[in-house]
């Protein structure tokens, strides 16, 4: 029987989904699939056209996911990474690598969406699985590409002894939600590339280090970002790198450190709060972030940034208004970004003296604010609840068509689908709850971020904040960056 809360508008879609499921199961002729799938899959297909499309396009994908029993289980650490690595290592060339990664990505997204929609995974599990999948695809692709690169152009000797060092490879830093291990369902991956090697490679066709890693970076972006018949792995966004779109695609760690020392802008501190090595030379990546920590987290309580903070927030608000995207649950009033603004403000003013605030994930930061008394526990709890509600709605929007959407639907069918998939009987009830959460976020944002004025040290100390999220203010055209 259909879910008793199923709106009348969705009953035709549910009936159609049941027919499509029955036809697919009949073609597979596997009774185990019928037992596992019959109850949950129609609901999933109503909420996610992407899942239905993938299952009908590749019925063996459905057999594999259900037969493995993985729909009902959380992955053990390392399983996903090893599985993607094996698929990548088996690829004979770049074309095969691209296909292997896309097949793996689509399989895992079906599993993740299914578990999330039916309620077999928590929000935290879903965001972690999505982040682990992106990490695995990036690292596995880079590992395979780097091997081919070395075969053609050679490697770089260690500076001290001339011995080969496997760690002298590309560093891939994940920014935004990827860096925080909180990636959403159909998100960009914001990346920065660096390298720690020097000199020329030692192959038969040697390359200077800059050219060597530029070519490797370009190949990695192509393998991950390019749309093929199998889709794509992730949209790659490089605009948060030093000097932005006008800067080199990849830089040495020394050049990056110099850039932030001499040219680093306030918003770039906010961007680096979430930075995390996600692929390639992870050890060198951690060393780089450690070297950049003094730029991000100041040793003094800097209350003189409030005016620039308000200016940056004003630019974001102006861009949202210009685009007519007030219904954007990420960037609009009381949206996801405002929750992140609040957390990062406290992090940047406190993190230099209290390393507990050098966290990447916003949920842990909000909990810490309540635990330490820098924010009333009730407000911290309210913000955390609102953040989870907004992130759940965001994932449901994106799970429908595997598109990077943050806009609430304006059509009746889309609204009914979103409300039902989040767990509400109708749009009016969902909208009431959503407005309640957004109102609480907006009030907290106005009290803590917009309240204190520059020069008012008492007010600033009471609020304990000084920053906003970077990706939205680096360039007004970047307001959709992750």
Short mmCIF file of C-alpha atoms in Angstrom, two decimals, residues 18 25 38 138 171 193 224 257 278 281 288 329 338 371 380 393 408 443 478:
data_model
loop_
_atom_site.label_atom_id
_atom_site.label_comp_id
_atom_site.label_asym_id
_atom_site.label_seq_id
_atom_site.Cartn_x
_atom_site.Cartn_y
_atom_site.Cartn_z
CA UNK A 18 5.17 0.57 -8.80
CA UNK A 25 11.92 -7.00 -11.16
CA UNK A 38 9.09 -3.95 -3.29
CA UNK A 138 39.73 12.01 -6.77
CA UNK A 171 48.56 17.87 -3.43
CA UNK A 193 46.28 22.11 -6.37
CA UNK A 224 36.53 13.99 -12.99
CA UNK A 257 52.65 30.27 1.35
CA UNK A 278 41.61 14.90 -0.03
CA UNK A 281 50.23 13.65 -1.23
CA UNK A 288 50.96 23.06 3.86
CA UNK A 329 17.73 27.62 0.98
CA UNK A 338 24.11 31.97 7.39
CA UNK A 371 29.50 23.40 25.36
CA UNK A 380 23.35 26.41 19.51
CA UNK A 393 15.81 19.54 2.18
CA UNK A 408 12.53 25.72 -3.57
CA UNK A 443 17.67 36.20 14.04
CA UNK A 478 30.57 32.53 -7.19
#
